[in-house]
mmCIF file of C-alpha atoms and ligand atoms in Angstrom:
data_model
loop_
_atom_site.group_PDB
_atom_site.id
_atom_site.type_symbol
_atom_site.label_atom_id
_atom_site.label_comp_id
_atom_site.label_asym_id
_atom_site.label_seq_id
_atom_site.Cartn_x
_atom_site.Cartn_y
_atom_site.Cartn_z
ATOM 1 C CA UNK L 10 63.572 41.323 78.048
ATOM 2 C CA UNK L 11 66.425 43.323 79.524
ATOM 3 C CA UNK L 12 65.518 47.320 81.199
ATOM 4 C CA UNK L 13 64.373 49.776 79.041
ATOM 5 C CA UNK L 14 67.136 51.569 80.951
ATOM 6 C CA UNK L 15 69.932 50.619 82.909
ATOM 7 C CA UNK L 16 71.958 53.144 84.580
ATOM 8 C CA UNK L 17 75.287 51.966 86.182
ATOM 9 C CA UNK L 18 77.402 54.112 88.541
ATOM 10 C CA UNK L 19 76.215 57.372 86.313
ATOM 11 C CA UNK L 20 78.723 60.299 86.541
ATOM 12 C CA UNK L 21 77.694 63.775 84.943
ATOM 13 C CA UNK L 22 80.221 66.355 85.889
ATOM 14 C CA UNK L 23 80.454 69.634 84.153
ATOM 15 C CA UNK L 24 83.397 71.822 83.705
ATOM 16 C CA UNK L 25 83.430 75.079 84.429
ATOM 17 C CA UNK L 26 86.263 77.551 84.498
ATOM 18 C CA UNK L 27 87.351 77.491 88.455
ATOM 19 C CA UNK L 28 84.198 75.444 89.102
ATOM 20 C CA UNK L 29 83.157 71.427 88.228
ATOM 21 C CA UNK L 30 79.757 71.107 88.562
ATOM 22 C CA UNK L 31 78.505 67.006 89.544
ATOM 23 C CA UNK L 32 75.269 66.826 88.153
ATOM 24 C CA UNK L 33 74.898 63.054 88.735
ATOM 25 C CA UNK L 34 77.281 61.446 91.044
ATOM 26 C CA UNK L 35 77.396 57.850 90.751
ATOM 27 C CA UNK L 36 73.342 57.250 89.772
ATOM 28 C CA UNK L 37 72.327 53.250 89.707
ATOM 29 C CA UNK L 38 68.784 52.767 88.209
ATOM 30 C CA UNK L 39 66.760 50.138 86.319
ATOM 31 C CA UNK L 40 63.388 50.734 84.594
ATOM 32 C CA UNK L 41 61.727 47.701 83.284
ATOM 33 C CA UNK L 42 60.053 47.741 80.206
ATOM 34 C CA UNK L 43 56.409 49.040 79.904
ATOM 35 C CA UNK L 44 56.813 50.810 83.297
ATOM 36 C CA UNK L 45 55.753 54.409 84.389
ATOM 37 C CA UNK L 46 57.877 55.974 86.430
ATOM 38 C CA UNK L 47 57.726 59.816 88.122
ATOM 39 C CA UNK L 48 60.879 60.731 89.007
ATOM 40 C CA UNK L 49 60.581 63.412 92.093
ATOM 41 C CA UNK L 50 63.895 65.501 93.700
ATOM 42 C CA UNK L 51 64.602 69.198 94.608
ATOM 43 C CA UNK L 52 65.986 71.632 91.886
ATOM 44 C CA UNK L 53 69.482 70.713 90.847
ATOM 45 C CA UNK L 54 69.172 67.122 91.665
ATOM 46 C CA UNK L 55 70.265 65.795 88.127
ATOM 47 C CA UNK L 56 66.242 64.899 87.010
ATOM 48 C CA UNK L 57 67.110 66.676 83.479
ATOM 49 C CA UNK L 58 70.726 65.029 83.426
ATOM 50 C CA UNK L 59 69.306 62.156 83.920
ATOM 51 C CA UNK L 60 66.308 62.185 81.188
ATOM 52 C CA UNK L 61 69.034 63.645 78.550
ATOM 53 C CA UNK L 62 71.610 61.090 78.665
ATOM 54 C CA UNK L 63 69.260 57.974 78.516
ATOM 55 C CA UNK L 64 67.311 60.537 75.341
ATOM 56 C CA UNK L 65 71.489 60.528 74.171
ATOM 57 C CA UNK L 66 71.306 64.364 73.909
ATOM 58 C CA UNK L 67 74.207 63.973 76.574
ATOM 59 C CA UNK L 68 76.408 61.309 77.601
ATOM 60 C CA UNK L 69 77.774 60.285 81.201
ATOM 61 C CA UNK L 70 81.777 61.270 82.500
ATOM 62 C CA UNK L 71 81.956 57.869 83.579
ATOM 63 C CA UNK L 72 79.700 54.857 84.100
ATOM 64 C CA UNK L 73 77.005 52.970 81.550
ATOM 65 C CA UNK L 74 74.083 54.265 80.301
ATOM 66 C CA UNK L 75 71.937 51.870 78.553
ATOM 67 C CA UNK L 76 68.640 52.517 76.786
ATOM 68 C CA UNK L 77 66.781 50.145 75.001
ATOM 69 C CA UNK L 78 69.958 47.690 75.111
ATOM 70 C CA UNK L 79 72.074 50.329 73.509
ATOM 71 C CA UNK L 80 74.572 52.660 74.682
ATOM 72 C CA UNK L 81 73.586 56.268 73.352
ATOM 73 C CA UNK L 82 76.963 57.180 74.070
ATOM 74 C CA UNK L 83 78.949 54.756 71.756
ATOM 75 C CA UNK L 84 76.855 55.598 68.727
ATOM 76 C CA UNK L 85 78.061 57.855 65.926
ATOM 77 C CA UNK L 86 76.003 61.264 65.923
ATOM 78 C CA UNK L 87 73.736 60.316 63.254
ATOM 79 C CA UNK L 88 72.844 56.772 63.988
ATOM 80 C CA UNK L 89 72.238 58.145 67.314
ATOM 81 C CA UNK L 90 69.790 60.845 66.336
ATOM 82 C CA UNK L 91 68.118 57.841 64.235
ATOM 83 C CA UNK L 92 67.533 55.781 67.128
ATOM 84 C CA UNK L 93 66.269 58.209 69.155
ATOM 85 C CA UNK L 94 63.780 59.166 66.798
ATOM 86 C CA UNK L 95 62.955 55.701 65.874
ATOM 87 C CA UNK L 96 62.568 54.345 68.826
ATOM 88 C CA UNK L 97 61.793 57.356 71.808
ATOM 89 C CA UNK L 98 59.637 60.115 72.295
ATOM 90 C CA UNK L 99 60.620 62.952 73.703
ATOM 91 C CA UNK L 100 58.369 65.742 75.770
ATOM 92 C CA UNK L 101 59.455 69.200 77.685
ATOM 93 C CA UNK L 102 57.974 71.717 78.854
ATOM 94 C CA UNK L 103 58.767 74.401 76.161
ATOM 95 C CA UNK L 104 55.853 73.372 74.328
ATOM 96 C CA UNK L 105 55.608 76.451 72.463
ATOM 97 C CA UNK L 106 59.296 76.209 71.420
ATOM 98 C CA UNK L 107 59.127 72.374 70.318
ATOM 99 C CA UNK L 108 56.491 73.156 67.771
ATOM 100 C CA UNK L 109 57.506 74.343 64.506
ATOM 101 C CA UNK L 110 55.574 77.566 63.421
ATOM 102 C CA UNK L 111 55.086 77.314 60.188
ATOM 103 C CA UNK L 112 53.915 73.697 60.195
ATOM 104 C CA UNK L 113 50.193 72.948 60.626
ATOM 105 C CA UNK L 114 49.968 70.300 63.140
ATOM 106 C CA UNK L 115 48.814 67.341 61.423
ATOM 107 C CA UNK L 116 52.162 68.059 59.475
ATOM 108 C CA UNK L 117 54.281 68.464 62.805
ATOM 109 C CA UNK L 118 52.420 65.144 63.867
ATOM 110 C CA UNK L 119 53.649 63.511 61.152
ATOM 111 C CA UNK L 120 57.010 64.379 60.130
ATOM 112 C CA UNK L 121 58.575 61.864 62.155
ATOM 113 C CA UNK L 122 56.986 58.773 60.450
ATOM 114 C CA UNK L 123 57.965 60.962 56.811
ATOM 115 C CA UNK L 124 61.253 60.723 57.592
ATOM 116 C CA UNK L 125 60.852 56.840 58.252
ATOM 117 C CA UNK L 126 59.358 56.280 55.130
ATOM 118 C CA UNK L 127 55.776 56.157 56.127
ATOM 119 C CA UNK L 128 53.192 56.201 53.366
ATOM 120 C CA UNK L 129 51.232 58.928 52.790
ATOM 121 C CA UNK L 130 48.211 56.813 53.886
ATOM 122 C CA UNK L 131 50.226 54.981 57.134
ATOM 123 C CA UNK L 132 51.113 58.591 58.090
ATOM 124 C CA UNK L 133 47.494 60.167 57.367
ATOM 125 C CA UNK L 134 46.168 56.865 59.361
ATOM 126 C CA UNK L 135 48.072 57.538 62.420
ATOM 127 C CA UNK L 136 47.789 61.680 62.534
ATOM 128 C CA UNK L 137 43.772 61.321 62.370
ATOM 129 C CA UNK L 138 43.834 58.529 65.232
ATOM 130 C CA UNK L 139 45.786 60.883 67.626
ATOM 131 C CA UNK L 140 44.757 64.155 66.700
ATOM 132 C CA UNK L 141 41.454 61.989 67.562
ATOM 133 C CA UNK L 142 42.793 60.686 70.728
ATOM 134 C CA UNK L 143 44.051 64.175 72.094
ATOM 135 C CA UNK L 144 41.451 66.039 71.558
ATOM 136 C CA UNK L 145 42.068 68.166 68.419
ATOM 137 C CA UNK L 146 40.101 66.237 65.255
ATOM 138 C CA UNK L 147 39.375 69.737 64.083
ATOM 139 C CA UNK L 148 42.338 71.477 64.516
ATOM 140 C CA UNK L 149 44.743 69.271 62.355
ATOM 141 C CA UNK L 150 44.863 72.134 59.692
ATOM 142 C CA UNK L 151 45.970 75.097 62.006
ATOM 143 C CA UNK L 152 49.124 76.180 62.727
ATOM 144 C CA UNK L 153 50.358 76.054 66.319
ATOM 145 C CA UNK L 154 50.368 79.806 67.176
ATOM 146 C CA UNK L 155 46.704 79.883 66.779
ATOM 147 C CA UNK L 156 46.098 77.071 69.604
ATOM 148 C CA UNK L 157 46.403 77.614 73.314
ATOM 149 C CA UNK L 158 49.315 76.406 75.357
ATOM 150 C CA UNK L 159 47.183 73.197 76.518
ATOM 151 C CA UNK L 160 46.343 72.313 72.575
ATOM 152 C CA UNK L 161 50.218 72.932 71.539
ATOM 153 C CA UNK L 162 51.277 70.625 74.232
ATOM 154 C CA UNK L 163 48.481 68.322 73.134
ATOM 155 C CA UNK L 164 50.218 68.243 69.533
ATOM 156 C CA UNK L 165 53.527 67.887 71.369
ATOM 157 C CA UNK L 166 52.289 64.985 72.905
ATOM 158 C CA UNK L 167 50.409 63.313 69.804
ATOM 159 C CA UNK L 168 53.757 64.025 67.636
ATOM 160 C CA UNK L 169 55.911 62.355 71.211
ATOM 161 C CA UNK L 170 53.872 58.925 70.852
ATOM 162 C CA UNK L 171 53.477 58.901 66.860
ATOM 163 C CA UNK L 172 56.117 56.485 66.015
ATOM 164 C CA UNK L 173 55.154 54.311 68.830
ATOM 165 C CA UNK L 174 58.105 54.734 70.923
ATOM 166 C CA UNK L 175 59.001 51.631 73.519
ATOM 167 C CA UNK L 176 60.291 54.747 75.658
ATOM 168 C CA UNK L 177 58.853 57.912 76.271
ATOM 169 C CA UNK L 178 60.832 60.558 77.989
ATOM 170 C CA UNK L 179 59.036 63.811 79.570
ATOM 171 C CA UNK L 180 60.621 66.529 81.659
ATOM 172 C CA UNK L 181 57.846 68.719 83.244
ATOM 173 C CA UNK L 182 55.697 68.592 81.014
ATOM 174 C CA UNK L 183 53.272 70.424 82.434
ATOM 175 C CA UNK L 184 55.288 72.854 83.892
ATOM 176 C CA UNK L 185 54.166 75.656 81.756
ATOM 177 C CA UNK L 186 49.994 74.909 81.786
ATOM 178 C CA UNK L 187 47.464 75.962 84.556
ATOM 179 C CA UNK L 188 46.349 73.242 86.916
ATOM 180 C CA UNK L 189 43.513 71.893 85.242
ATOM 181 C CA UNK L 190 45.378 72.340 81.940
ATOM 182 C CA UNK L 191 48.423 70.413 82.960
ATOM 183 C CA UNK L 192 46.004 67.296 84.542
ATOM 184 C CA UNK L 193 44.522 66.782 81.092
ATOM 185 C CA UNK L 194 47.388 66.680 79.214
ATOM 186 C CA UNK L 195 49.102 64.286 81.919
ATOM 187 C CA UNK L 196 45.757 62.216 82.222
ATOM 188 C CA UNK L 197 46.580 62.036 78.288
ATOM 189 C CA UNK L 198 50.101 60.708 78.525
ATOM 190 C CA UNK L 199 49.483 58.120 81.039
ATOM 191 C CA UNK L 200 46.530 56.952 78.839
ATOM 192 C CA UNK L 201 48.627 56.561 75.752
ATOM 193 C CA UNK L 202 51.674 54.833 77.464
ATOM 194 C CA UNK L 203 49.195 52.411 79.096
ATOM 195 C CA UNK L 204 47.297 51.730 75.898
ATOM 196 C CA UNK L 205 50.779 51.212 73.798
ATOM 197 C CA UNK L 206 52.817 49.489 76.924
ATOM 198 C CA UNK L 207 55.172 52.263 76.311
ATOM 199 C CA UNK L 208 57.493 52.907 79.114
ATOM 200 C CA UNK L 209 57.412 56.455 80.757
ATOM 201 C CA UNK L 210 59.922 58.146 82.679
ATOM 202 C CA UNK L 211 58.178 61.407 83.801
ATOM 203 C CA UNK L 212 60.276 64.315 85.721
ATOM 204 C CA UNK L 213 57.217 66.321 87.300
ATOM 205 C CA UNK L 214 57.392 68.273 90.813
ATOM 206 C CA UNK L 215 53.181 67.768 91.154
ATOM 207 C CA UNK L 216 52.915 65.059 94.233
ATOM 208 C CA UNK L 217 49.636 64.199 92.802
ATOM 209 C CA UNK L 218 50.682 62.662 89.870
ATOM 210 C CA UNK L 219 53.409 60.091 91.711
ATOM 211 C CA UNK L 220 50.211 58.297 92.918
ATOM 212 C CA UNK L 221 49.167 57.423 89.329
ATOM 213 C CA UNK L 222 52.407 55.914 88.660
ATOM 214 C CA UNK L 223 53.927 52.365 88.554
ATOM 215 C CA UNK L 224 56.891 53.671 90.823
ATOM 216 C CA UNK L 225 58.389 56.696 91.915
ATOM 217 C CA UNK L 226 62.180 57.226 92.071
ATOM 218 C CA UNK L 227 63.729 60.034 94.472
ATOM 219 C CA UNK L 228 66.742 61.758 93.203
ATOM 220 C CA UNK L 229 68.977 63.848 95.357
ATOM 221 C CA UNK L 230 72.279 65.136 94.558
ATOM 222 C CA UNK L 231 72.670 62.988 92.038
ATOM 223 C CA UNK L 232 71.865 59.925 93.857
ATOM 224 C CA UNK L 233 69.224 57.892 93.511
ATOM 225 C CA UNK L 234 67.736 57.709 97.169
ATOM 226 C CA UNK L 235 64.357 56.288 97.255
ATOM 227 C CA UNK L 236 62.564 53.606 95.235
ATOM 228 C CA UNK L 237 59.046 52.965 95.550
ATOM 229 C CA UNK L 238 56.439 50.749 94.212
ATOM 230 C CA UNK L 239 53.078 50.844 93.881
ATOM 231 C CA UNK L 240 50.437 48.678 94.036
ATOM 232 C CA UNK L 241 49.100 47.677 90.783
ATOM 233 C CA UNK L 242 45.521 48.065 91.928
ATOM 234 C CA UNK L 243 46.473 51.888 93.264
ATOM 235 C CA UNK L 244 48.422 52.875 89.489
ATOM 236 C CA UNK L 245 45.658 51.789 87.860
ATOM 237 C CA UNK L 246 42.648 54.001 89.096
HETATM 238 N N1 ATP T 23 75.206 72.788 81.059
HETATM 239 C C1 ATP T 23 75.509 72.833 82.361
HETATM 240 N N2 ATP T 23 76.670 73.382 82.780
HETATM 241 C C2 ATP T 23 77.011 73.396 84.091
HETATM 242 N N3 ATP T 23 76.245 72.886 85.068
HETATM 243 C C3 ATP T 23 75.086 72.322 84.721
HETATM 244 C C4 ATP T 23 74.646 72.262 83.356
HETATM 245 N N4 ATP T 23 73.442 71.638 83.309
HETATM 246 C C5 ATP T 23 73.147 71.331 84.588
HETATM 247 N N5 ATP T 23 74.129 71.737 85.430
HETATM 248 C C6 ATP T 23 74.144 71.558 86.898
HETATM 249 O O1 ATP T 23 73.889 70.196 87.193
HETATM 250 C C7 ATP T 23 73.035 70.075 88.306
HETATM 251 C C8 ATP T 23 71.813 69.246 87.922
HETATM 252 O O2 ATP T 23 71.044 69.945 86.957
HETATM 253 P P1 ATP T 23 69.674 69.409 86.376
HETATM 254 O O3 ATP T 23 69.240 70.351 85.322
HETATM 255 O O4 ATP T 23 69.844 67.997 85.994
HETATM 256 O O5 ATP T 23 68.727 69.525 87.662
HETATM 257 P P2 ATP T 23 67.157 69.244 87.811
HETATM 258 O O6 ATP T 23 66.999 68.209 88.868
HETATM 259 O O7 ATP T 23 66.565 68.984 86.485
HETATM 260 O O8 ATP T 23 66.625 70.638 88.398
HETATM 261 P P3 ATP T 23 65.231 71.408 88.110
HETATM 262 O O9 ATP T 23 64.191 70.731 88.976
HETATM 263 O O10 ATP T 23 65.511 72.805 88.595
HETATM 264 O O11 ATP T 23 64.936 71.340 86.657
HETATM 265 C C9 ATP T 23 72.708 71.492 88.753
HETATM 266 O O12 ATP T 23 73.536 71.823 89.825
HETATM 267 C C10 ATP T 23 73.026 72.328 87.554
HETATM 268 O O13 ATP T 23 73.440 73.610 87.930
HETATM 269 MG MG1 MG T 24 65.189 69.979 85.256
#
């Protein structure tokens, strides 16, 4: 199969008045399918450029961004915003904010697979097994404000992988939660890409986690400059 994403020759620049702002200058990248990458680089490198054009919630100046074998870019607004939630999950750090308030979180787990038609029996099938899987069996009647920030990032993360996505997409996702908080929720989402063969692209500034990874890319300035593999045996502990 071709990459789950292909970047080629990526250019983000933003306009501002007196100012132009290059966010990605020329970025090259493949990620293969099923891989899980951490993608490492100082503030204002272009990490969250990067993960929201290949999510299609922005599109390059110049160059080819492909996800999936598509180019977010070419689609119409609303086939676009179908694709994405067909076929990728997306995770932030703004738990709190991605959650809707007045939905109980089985229903925020499911809505996604509603809105794809889903029986009510595919869609209650799928809600127990994660709310199982993260952690939260007994809280799928609750409303989000009444869980901590570790539980609503839990739900976040159930509701990221509950259409299956072939490409999960997760900008510090931990960046709000405690140390021991954050490590369960990201022991969480490598368990569920590796158990689905989803591939992960995973913005993070925590050095410990790169070690748990497939391969870690390096951005700086918009450039892609390092590229590292690791050793099957070492990802897999
Ligand atoms: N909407 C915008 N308008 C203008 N400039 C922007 C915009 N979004 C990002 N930038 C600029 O693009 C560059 C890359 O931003 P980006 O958010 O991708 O960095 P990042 O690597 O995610 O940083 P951080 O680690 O702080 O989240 C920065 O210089 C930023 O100021
Ligand atoms: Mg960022």
């Amino acid at each position: 199969m071709s990459a789950a994403v292909r970047f080629q020759d990526v250019y983000r620049i933003y306009d501002a008045p007196g100012r132009a702002s290059v966010a990605l200058q020329g970025l090259t990248l493949e990620v293969a399918p099923g891989e899980l990458v951490v993608v490492l680089g100082p503030s204002g490198a272009g990490k969250s450029t990067l993960l929201r054009i290949a999510a299609g919630l922005d599109r390059p100046t110049a160059g080819v961004a492909e996800v999936l074998g598509v180019e977010p870019a070419r689609l119409r607004a609303r086939t676009a915003a179908a694709f994405r939630a067909r076929e990728l999950g997306v995770l932030d750090q703004h738990y709190a904010r991605s959650l809707s308030p007045d939905l109980t979180c089985r229903a925020t787990i499911g809505l996604r697979l509603d809105l794809q038609g889903a029986t009510r029996y595919e869609r209650e099938l799928r809600v127990d097994e994660l709310l199982e899987r993260v952690g939260l069996a007994d809280r799928g009647g609750d409303l989000p404000g009444s869980l901590s920030g570790g539980e609503q990032q839990r739900v976040a993360v159930a509701r990221a992988f509950v259409t299956r996505p072939q490409l999960l997409l997760a900008d510090e996702p931990t960046g709000n939660l405690d140390g021991t908080t954050g490590k369960q929720v990201m022991d969480l989402l490598f368990e569920l890409a590796r158990a689905d063969g989803t591939t992960l692209i995973l913005i993070t500034h925590d050095m410990a986690l790169a070690g748990r990874c497939d391969r870690i890319l390096r951005i700086a300035d918009g450039l892609l400059v390092g590229d590292e593999r690791l050793p099957a045996a070492l990802a897999a502990q």
